[in-house]
XYZ file of C-alpha atoms in Angstrom:
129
model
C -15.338 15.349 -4.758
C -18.190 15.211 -2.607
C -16.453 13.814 0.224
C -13.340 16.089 -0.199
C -16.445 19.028 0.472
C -18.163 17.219 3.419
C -14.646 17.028 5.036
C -13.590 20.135 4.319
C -17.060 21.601 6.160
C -16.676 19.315 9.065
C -12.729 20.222 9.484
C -13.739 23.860 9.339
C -17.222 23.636 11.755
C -14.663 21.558 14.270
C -11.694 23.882 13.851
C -13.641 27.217 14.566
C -15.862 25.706 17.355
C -12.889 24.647 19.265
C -11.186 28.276 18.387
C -14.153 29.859 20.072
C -14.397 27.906 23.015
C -10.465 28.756 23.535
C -11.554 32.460 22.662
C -14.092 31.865 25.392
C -11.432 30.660 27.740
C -9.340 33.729 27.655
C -12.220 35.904 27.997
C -12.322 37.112 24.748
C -9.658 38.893 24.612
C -8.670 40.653 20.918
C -5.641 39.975 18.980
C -5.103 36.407 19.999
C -7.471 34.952 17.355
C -5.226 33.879 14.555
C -3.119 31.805 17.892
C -6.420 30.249 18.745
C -7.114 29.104 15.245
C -3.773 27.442 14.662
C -4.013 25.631 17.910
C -6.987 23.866 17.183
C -6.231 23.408 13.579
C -3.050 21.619 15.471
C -5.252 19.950 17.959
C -7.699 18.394 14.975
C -4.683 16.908 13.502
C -3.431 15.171 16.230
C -6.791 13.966 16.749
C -6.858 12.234 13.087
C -3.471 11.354 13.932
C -4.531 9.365 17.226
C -7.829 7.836 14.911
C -5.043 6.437 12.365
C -2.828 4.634 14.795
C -5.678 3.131 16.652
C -6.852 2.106 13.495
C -3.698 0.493 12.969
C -3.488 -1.308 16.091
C -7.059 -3.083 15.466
C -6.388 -3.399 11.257
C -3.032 -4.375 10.744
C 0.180 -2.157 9.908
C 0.626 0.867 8.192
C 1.244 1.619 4.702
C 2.708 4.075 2.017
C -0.874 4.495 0.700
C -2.593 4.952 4.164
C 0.143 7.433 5.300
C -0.525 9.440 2.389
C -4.120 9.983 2.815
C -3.553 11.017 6.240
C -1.035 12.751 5.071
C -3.546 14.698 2.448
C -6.496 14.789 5.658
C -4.203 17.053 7.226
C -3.514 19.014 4.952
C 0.214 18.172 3.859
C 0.912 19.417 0.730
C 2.024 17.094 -2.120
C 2.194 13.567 0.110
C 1.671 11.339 -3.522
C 5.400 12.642 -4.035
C 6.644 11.257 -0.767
C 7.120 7.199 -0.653
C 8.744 6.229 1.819
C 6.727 5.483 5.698
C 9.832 6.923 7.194
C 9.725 10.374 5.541
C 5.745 10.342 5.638
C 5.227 9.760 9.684
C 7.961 12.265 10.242
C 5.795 14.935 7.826
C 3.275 14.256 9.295
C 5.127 14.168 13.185
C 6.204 17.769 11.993
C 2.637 19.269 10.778
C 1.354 18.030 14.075
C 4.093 19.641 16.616
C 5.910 16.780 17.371
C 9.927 16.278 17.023
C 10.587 14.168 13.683
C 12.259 11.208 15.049
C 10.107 8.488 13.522
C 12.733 5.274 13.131
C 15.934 7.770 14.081
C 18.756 6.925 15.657
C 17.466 9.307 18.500
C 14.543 7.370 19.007
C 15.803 5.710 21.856
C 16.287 8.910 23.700
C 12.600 10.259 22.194
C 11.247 13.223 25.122
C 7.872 12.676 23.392
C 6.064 11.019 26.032
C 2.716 11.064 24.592
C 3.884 9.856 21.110
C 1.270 7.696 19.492
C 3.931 6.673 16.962
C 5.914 4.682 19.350
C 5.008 0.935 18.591
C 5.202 1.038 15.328
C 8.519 3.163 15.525
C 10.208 0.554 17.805
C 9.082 -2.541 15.343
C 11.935 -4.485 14.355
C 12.603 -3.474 10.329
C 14.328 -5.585 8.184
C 16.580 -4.079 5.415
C 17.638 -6.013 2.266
C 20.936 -5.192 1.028
């Protein structure tokens, strides 16, 4: 519980200083304040995002249980009731701005450039029949 309250402060401090500074960038100008909110509530997820896959690339591969408590971090509601990797990374693809193509059959023609999600979508997966 404690942690869940420590997390939730530090989300919130990082989220609203980054909204200010981008407030600060447009001169202050009223109205736009809700937009600068969501984009860095966007731009802290993608940064927990980046953390977990270079987590991954120093401590092994991913897994149901790890994508679900990034899944949770950011704020996805219900992720316990999703178990497959598939249908987590492309939750969590969409709650962070980025097309859901995790493991698609479009992957090969993916426009996301700066996808973090690319090695471990392009692994070779087995399926047992």
């Amino acid at each position: 519980m404690l942690n869940h309250a420590v997390k939730s402060i530090n989300q919130h401090q990082w989220i609203s200083e980054a909204a200010y500074y981008k407030a600060e960038a447009r001169a202050f100008e009223p109205g736009k304040e809700l937009a600068d909110w969501l984009e860095a509530e966007i731009e802290y997820y993608k940064m927990l995002v980046a953390l977990y896959i270079s987590i991954l690339e120093e401590d092994g591969p991913m897994t149901v249980l790890s994508l679900q408590q990034l899944a949770a971090f950011i704020g996805i509601p219900n992720p316990a009731g999703l178990f497959s990797d598939i249908e987590l990374v492309r939750t969590i693809q969409n709650a962070t701005e980025h097309y859901p193509c995790f493991r698609s059959e479009i992957n090969s023609m993916c426009k996301e450039a700066e996808c973090g999600w690319k090695a471990e979508c392009r692994k070779l997966v087995s399926v047992w029949y």
